[in-house]
Coordinates of C-alpha atoms and ligand atoms in Angstrom, one line a residue:
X1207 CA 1.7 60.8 -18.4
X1208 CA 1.0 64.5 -19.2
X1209 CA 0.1 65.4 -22.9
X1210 CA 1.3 68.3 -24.6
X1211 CA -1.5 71.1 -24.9
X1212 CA -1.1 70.5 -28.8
X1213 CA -1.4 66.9 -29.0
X1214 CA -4.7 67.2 -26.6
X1215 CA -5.8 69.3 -29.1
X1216 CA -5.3 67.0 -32.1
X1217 CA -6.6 64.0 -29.4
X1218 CA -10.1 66.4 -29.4
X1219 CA -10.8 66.4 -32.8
X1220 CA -10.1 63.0 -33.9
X1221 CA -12.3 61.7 -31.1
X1222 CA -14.4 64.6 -30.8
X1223 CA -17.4 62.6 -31.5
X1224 CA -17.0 59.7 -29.5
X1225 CA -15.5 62.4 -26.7
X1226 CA -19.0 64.0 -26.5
X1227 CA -20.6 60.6 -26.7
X1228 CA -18.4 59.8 -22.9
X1229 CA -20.4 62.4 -21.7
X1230 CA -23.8 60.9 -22.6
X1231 CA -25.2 59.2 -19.4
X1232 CA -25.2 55.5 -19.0
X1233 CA -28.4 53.2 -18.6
X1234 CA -28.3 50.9 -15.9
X1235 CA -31.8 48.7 -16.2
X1236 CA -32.6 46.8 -13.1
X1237 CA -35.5 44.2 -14.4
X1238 CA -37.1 41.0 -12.7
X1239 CA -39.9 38.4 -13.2
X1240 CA -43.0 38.9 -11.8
X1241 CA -42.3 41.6 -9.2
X1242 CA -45.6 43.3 -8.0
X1243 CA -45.8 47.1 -6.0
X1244 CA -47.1 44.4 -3.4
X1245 CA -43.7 43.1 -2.5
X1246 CA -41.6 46.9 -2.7
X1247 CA -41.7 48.6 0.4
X1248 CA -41.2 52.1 -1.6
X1249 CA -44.6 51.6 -2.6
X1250 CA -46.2 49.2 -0.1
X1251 CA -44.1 48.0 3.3
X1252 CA -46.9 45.5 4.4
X1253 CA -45.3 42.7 3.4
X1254 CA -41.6 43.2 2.9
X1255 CA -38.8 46.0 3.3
X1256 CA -36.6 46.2 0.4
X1257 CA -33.9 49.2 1.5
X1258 CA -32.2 48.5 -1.7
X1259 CA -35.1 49.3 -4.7
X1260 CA -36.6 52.4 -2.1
X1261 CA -33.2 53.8 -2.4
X1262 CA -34.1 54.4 -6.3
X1263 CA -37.2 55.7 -5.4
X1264 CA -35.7 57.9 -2.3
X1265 CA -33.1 59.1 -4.5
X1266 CA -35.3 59.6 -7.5
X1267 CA -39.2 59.3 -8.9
X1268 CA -41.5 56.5 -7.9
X1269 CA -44.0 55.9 -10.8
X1270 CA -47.7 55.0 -9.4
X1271 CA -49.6 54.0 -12.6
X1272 CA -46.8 52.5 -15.1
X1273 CA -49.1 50.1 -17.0
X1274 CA -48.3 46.9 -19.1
X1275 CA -49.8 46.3 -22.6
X1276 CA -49.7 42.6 -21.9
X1277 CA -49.7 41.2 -18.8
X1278 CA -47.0 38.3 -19.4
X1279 CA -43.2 37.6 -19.6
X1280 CA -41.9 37.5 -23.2
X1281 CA -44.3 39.8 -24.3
X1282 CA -43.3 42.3 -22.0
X1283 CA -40.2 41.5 -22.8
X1284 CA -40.7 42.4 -26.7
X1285 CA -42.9 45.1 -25.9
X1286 CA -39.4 46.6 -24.2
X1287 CA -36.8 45.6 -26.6
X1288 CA -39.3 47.2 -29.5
X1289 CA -41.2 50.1 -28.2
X1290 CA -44.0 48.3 -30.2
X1291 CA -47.6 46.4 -28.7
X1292 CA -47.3 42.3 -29.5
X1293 CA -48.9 42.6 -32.3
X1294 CA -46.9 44.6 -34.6
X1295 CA -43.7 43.0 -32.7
X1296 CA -44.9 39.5 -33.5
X1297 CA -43.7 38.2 -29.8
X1298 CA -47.9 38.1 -28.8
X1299 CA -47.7 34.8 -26.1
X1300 CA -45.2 32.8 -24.4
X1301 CA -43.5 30.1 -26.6
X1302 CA -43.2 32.9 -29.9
X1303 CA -40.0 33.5 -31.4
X1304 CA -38.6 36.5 -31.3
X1305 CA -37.8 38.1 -34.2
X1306 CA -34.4 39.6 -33.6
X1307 CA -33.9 41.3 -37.0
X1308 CA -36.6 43.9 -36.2
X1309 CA -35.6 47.1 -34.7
X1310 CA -35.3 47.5 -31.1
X1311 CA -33.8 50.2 -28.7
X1312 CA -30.1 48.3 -28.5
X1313 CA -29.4 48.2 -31.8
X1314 CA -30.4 51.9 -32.1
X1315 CA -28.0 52.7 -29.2
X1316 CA -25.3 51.1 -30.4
X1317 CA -25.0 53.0 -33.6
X1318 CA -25.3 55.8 -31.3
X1319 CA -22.3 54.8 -29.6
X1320 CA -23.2 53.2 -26.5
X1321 CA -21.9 49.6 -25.5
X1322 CA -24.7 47.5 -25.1
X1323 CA -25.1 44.5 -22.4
X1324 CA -27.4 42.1 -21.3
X1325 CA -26.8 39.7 -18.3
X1326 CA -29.7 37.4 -16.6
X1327 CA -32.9 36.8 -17.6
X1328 CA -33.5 36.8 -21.7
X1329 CA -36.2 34.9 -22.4
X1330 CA -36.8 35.6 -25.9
X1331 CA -35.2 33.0 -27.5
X1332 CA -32.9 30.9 -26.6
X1333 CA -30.4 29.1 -29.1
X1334 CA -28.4 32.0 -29.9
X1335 CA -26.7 35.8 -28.7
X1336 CA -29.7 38.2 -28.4
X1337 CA -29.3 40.6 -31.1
X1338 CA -28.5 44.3 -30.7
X1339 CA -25.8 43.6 -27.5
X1340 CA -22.0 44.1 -27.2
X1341 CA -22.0 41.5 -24.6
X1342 CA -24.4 39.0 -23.2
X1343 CA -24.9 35.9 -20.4
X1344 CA -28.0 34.9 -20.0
X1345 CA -30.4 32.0 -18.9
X1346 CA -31.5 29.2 -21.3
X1347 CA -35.5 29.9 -21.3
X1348 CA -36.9 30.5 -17.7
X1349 CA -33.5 29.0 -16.2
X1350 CA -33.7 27.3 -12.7
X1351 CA -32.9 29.1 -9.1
X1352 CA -30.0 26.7 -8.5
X1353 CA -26.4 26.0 -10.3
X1354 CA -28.1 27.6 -14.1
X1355 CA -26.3 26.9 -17.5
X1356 CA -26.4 30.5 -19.6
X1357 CA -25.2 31.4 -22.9
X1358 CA -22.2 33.5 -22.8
X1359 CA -22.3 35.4 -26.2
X1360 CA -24.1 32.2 -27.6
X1361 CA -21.8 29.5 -26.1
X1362 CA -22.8 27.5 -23.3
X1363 CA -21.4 28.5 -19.8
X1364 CA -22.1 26.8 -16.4
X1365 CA -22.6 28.2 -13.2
X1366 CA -22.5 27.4 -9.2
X1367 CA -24.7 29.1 -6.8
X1368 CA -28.1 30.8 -6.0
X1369 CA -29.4 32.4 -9.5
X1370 CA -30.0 35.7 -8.2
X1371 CA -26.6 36.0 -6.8
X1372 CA -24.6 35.0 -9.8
X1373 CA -26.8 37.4 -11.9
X1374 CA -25.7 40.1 -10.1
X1375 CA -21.9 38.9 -9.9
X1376 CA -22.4 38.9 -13.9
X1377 CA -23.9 42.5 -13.8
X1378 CA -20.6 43.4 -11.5
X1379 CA -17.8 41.6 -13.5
X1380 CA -19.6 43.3 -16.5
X1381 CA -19.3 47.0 -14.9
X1382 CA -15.8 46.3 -14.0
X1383 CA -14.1 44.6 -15.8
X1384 CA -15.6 44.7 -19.9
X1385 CA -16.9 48.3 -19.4
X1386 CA -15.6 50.3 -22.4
X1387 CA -14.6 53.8 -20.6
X1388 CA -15.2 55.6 -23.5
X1389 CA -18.3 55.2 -24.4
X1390 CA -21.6 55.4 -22.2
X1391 CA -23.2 51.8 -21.5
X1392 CA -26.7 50.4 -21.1
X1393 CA -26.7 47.4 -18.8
X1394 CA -29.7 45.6 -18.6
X1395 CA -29.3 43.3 -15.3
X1396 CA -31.9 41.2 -15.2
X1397 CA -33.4 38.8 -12.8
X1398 CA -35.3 35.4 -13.0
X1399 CA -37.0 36.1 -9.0
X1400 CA -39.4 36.3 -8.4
X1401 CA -40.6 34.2 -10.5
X1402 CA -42.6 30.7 -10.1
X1403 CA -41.5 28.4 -8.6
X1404 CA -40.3 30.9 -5.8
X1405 CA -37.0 29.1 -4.8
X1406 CA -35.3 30.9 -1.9
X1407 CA -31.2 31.5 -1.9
X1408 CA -29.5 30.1 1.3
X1409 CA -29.2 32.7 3.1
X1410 CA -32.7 33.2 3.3
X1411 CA -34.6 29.9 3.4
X1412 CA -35.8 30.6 7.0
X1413 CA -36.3 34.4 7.2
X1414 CA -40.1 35.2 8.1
X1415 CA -40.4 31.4 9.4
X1416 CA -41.4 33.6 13.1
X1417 CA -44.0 36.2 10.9
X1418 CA -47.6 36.0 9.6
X1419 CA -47.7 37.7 6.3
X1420 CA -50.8 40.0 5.9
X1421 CA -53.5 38.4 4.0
X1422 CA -55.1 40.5 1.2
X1423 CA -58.5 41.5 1.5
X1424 CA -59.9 39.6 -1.5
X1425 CA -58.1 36.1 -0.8
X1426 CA -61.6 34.2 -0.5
X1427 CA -62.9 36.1 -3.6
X1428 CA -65.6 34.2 -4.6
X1429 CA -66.3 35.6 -8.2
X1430 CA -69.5 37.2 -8.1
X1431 CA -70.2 40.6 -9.8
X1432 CA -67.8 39.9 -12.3
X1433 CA -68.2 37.7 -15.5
X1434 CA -67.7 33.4 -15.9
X1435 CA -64.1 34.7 -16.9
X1436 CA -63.2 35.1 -13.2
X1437 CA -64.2 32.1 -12.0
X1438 CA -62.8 29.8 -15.2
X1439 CA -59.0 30.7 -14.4
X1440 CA -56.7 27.9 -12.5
X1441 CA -54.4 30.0 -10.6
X1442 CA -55.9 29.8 -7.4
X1443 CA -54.1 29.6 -4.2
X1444 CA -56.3 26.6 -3.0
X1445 CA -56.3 24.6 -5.8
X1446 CA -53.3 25.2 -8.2
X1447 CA -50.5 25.5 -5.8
X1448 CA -48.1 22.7 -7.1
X1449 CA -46.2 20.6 -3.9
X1450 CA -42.8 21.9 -6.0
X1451 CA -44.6 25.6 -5.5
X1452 CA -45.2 24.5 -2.1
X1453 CA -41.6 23.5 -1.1
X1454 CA -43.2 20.2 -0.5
X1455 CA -41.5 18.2 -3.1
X1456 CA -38.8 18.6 -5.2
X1457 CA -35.3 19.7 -5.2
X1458 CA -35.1 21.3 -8.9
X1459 CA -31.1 21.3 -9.9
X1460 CA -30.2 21.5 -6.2
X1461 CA -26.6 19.8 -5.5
X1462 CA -25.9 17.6 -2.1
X1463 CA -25.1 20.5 -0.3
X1464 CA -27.6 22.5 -1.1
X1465 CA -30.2 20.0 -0.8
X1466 CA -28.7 19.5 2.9
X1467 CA -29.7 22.7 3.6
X1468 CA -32.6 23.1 2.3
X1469 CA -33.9 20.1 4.1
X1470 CA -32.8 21.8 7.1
X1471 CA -34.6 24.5 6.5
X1472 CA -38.1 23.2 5.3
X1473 CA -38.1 19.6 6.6
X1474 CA -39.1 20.5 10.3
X1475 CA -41.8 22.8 8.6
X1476 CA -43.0 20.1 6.2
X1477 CA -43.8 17.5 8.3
X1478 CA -45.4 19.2 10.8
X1479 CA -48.0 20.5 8.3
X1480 CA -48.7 16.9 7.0
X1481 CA -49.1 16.0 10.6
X1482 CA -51.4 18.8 11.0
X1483 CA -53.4 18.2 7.7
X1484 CA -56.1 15.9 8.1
X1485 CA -57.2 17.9 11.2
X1486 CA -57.3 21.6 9.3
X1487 CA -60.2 22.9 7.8
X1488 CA -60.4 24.1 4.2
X1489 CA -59.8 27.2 5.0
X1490 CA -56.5 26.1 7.5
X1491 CA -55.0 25.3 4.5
X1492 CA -55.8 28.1 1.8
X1493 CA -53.9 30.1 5.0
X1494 CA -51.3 27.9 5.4
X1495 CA -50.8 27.7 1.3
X1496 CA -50.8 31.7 1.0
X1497 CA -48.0 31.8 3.5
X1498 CA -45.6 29.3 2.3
X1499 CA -46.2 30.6 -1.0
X1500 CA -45.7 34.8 0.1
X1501 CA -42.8 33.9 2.6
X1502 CA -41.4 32.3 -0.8
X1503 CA -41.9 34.9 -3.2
X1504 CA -40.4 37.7 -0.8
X1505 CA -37.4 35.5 0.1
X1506 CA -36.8 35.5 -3.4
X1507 CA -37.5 39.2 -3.5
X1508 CA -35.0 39.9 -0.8
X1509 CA -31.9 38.5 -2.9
X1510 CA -32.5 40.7 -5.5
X1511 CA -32.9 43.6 -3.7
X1512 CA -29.3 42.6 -1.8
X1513 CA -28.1 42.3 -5.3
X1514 CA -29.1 45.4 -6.1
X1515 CA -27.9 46.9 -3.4
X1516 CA -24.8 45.9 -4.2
X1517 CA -24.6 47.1 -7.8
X1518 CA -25.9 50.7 -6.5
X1519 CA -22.9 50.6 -4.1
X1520 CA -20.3 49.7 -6.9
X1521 CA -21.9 52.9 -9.0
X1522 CA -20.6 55.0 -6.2
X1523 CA -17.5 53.6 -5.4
X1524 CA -16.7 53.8 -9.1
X1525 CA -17.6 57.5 -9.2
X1526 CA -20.0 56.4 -11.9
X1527 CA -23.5 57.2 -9.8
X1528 CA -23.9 61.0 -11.2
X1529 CA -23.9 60.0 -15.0
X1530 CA -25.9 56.6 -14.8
X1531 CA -29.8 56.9 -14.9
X1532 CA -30.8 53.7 -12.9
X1533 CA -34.4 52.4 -13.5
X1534 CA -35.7 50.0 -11.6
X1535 CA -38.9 47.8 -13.3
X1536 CA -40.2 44.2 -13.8
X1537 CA -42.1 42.5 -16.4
X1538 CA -45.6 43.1 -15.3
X1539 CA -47.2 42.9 -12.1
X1540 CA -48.8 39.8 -10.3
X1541 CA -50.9 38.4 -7.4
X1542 CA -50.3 37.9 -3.7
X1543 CA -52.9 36.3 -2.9
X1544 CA -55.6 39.2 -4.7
X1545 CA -58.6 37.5 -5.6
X1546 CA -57.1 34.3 -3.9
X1547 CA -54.7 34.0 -7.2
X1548 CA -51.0 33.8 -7.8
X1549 CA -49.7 34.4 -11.1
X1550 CA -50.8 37.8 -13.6
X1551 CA -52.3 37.5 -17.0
X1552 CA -55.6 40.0 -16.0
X1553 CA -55.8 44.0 -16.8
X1554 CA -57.2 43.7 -13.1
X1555 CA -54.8 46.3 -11.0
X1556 CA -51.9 44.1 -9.5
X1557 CA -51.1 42.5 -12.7
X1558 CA -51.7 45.7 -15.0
X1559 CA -49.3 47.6 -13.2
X1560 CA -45.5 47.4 -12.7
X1561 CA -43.2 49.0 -10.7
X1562 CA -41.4 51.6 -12.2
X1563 CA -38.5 53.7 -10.3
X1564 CA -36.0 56.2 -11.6
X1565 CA -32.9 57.9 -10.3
X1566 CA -31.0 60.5 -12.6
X1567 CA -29.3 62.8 -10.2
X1568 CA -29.3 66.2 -11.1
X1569 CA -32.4 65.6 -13.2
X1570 CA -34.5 64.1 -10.8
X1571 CA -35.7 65.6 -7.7
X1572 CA -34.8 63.1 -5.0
X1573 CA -37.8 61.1 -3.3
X1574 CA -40.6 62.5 -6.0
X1575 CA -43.4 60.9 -7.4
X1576 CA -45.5 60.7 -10.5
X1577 CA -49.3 59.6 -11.5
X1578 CA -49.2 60.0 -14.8
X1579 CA -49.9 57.2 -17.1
X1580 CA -46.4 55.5 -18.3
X1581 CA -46.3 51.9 -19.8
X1582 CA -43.5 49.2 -20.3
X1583 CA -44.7 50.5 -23.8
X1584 CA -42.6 53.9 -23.2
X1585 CA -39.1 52.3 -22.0
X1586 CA -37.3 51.9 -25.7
X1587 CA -38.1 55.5 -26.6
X1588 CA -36.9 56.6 -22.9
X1589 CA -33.7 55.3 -23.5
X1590 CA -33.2 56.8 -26.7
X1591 CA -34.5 60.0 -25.4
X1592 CA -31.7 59.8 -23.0
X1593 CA -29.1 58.7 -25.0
X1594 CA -30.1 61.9 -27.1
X1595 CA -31.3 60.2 -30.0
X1596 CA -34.0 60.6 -32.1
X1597 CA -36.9 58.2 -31.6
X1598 CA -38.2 56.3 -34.4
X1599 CA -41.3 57.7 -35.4
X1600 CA -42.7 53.7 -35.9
X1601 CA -42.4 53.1 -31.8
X1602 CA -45.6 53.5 -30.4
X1603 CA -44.6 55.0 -27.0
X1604 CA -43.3 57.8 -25.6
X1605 CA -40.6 59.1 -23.9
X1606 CA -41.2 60.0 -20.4
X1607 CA -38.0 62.0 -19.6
X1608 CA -40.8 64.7 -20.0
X1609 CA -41.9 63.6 -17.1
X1610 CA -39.1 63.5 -14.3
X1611 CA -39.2 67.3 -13.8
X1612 CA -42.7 66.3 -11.8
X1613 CA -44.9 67.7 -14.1
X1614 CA -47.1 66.2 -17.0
X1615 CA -47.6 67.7 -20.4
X1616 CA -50.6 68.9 -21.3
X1617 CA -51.0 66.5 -24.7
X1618 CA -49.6 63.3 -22.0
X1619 CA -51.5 60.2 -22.8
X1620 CA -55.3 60.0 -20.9
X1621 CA -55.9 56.5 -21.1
X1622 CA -54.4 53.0 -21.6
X1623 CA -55.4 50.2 -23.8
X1624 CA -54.8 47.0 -22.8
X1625 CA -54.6 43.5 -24.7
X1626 CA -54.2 39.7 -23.2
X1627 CA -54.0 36.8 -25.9
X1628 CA -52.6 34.1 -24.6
X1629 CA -56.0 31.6 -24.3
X1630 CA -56.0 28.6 -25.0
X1631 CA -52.8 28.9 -22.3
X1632 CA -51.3 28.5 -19.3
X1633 CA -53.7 29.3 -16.2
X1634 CA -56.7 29.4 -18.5
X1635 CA -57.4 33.3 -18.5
X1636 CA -59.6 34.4 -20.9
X1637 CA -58.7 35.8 -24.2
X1638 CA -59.4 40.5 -23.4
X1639 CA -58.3 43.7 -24.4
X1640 CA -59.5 46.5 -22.6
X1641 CA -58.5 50.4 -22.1
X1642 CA -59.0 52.2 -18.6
X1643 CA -58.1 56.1 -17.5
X1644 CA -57.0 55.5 -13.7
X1645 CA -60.6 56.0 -12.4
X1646 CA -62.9 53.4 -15.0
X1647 CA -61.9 50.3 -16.8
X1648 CA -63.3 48.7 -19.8
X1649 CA -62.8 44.6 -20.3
X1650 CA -64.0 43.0 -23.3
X1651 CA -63.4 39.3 -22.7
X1652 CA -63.9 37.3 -26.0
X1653 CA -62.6 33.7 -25.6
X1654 CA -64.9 32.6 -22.7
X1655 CA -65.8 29.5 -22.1
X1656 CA -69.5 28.4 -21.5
X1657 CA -72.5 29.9 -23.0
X1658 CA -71.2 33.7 -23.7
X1659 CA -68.4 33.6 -25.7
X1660 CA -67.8 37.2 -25.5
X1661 CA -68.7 39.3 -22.3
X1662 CA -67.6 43.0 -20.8
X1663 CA -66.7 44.0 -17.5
X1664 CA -66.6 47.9 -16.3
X1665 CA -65.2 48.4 -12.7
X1666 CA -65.5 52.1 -11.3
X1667 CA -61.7 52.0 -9.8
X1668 CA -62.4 54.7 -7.5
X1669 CA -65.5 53.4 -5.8
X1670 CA -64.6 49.6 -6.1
X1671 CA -60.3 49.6 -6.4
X1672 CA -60.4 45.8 -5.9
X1673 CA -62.5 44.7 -8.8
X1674 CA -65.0 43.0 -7.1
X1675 CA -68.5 44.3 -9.0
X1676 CA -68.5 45.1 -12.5
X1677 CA -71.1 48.1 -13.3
X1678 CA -71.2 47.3 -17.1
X1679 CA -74.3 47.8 -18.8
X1680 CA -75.7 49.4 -15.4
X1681 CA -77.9 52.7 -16.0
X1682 CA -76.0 54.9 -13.7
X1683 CA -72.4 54.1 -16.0
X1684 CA -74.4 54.5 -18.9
X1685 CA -72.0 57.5 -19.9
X1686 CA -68.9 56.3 -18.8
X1687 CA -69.2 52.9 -20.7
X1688 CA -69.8 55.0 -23.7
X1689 CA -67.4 57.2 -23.2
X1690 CA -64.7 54.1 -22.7
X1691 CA -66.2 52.3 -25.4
X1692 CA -65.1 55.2 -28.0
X1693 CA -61.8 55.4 -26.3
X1694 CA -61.2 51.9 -26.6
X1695 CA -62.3 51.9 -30.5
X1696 CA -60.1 54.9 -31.2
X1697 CA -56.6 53.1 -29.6
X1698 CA -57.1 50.2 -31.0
X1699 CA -57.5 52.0 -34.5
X1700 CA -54.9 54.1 -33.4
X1701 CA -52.1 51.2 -32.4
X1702 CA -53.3 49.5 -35.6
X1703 CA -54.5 46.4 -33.6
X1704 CA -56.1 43.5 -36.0
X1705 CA -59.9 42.3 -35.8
X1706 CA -58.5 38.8 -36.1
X1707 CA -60.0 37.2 -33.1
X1708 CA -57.6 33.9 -33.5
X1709 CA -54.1 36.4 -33.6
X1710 CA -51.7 34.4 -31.4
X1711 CA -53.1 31.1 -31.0
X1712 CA -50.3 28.2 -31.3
X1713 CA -50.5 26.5 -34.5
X1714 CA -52.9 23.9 -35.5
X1715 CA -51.0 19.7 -35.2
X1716 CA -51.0 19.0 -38.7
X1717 CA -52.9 15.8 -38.8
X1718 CA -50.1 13.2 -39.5
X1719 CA -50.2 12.3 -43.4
X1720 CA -52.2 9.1 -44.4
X1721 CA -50.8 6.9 -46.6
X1722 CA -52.2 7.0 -50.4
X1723 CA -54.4 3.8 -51.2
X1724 CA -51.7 2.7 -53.6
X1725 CA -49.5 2.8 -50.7
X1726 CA -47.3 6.3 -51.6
X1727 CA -48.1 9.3 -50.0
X1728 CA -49.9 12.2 -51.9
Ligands
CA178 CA1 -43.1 37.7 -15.8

């Protein structure tokens, strides 16, 4: 139906504002679990070939050194929602509570007009709608690979399928059907995979059964040169596999049919390894281990990037590609194998950084690339950069939409400061905070075990990029660990970190309450 010229007129100026606010570009954030530059051809096609995530980086920037400030999933996770380190946001290790009355980068885009949605992966508390979103499903804590209930808006749903699948069909229905056309939306579609336990969909529980994955170089690290902290973790390939990691037990929240075919696929393959077993050497088996575990993690891997793929195909279809920046990140990086680990945690390289990919057509030059420092730190500010709003002065990041023209101002950030908590924990990595500049990096490690409580590690990244010998306290770095050991003083006065050593630890067991002597308690 045509409108009169007039009544178009009188249509602009009562929706003038929200009118302009159509044109803002949406946010499409593509997140997963424990996704390392390992296991994303765009940046390494060793292992894997994911089309879907190197058409981001083909059709936009590929970030080289985007750095976490803590190297584990709902801190990362807070760190994004708040543009803030852990411990000003409060969300320091896993099992925190989120506080969701704080300020974070939805609830800022919301009053700027944007319809908000999450869909997937939350995991920052899980009893009720996360705060700051027009529209939400997500998992109940980690949420399993198979069949996973969510919360819908804070009531319980139920769901069939492969995880990664349905996460995307969510991300889909969103886009098409609950899309508000008149304002600009931020989507954040986010995945479980890869996460542990490494649960493959169907459709690919016996792709790669014919390859050999490529081992890393350091997969029979043996700890030397660096401090006891190395050596103290358990989140070795060898020893701390699990038979559920291992596809050698368990069936999760499989149904029948989906037990049927997994059985198919890894039954064959099971027993014939336990036949093998008692004739393999030690080493036989770390190998064997490392590639049931990789093939894992990238079958889970490829799901997401099919899912992906679709999404980026609906964009176009929907003539909605132009106007929607698409990033593509996960929630720190992790270890294939690297100093014979799984799992993240470290400041080492595969864990400290993420992968980071951006396509904003028109603002982007298609297939570039960028080395300057960015952090999961930066996102919230991004988004309100894009959005046009202003950013909070209290967010200690920094937009890098300053960055996508390829060049790096002059005033850009120069080095990184680092900070891990969560000891006593999961995988027993030591308690350190640490800052590096791309080519040196400073560890202080302060809840050892053993007879040094507190040690330091300083690797020369360009010399030794797998971390294998720390130089600290030798002659030749004498200037360099000074010169890190000011920087490191200066951020973490500067980011108003705490001297409280014991920041993060879980709460003391109150000792249960003994009974007066006259019988009533005190
Ligand atoms: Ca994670």
């Amino acid at each position: 139906m045509r409108r009169s010229i007039l009544a178009c007129l009188m249509l602009s100026v009562v929706l003038g504002g929200e009118a302009k606010a159509a044109d803002r570009p949406n946010i499409l954030f593509i997140f997963t679990d424990d996704h390392c530059q390992q296991a994303l051809s765009a940046y390494d096609d060793s292992r894997i070939i994911t089309p879907n995530m190197d058409r981001i980086a083909k059709e936009g920037m590929r970030f080289d050194r985007c750095y976490v400030t803590n190297g584990i999933c709902g801190p990362s996770r807070a760190v994004i929602q708040t543009g803030k380190y852990s411990h000003l946001n409060g969300f320091i290790r896993n099992g925190n509570k989120f506080d969701g009355t704080q300020q974070t980068f939805p609830k800022l885009l919301q009053h700027a007009g944007y319809q908000t949605a999450v869909v997937g992966k939350w995991h920052l508390g899980e009893h009720m709608a996360p705060q700051g979103y027009d529209y939400s499903e997500v998992l109940i804590g980690q949420g399993p690979y198979y069949n996973p209930p969510m919360l819908k808006n804070g009531e319980k749903t139920k769901h069939t399928g492969y995880t990664t699948d349905i996460i995307t069909d969510l991300a889909l229905d969103w886009l098409k059907d609950a899309r508000d056309d008149s304002k600009p939306f931020m989507l954040m579609y986010q995945h479980k995979a890869p996460h542990r336990n490494w649960m493959p969909g169907p459709k690919y529980l016996n792709w790669l059964d014919d390859v050999e994955v490529a081992e890393p170089e350091t997969l029979f690290d043996d700890y030397s040169g660096r401090t006891s902290a190395a050596s103290q973790q358990t989140m070795t390939v060898s020893r701390h596999l699990n038979d559920r990691d291992l596809k050698l037990s368990g069936y999760g929240t499989m149904n029948e049919e989906q037990k049927a075919k997994w059985n198919e696929a890894y039954g064959a393959k099971n027993e014939a390894f336990r036949k093998a077993k008692p004739n393999m050497s030690e080493k036989e088996i770390i190998k064997w281990k490392y590639q049931r575990y990789v093939k894992d993690y990238l079958r889970c891997v490829k799901s997401v990037d099919d899912g992906i793929g679709r999404v980026l195909d609906y964009l176009d279809e929907a003539g909605l590609a132009d106007n929607t920046v698409v990033i593509y990140s996960s929630d720190q990086g992790w270890y294939l194998g690297e100093h014979g680990w799984f799992d993240k945690r470290w400041m080492y390289e595969e864990s400290l950084k993420t992968p980071l990919l951006v396509r904003w057509p028109g603002r982007i030059k298609p297939g570039s690339t960028q080395d300057a420092i960015v952090s999961n730190l930066d996102f919230a500010e991004t988004f309100l950069d894009i959005a046009g709003f202003r950013v909070p002065s209290d967010m200690q990041g920094r937009s890098i939409v300053d960055l996508f023209d390829g060049t790096t101002p002059g005033d850009w950030r120069k080095s990184f400061y680092y900070h891990y908590y969560e000891n006593p924990g999961a995988h027993n990595v030591a308690r350190h905070y640490g800052v590096t500049n791309g080519q040196y990096k400073l560890l202080h490690l302060y809840a050892l075990g053993g007879e040094r409580r507190n040690d330091w590690e300083l690797f020369d990244l360009e010399k030794d990029p797998n971390e294998l010998t720390s130089v600290w306290g030798h002659p030749d770095y004498k200037d360099v660990q000074s010169m890190l050991e000011k920087e490191l003083a200066s951020l973490r006065e500067e980011f108003q970190v705490p001297k409280d050593t014991q920041i993060g630890r879980p709460p003391k067991k109150k000792p249960a309450r003994k009974p007066h002597q006259n019988g009533k308690a005190k």
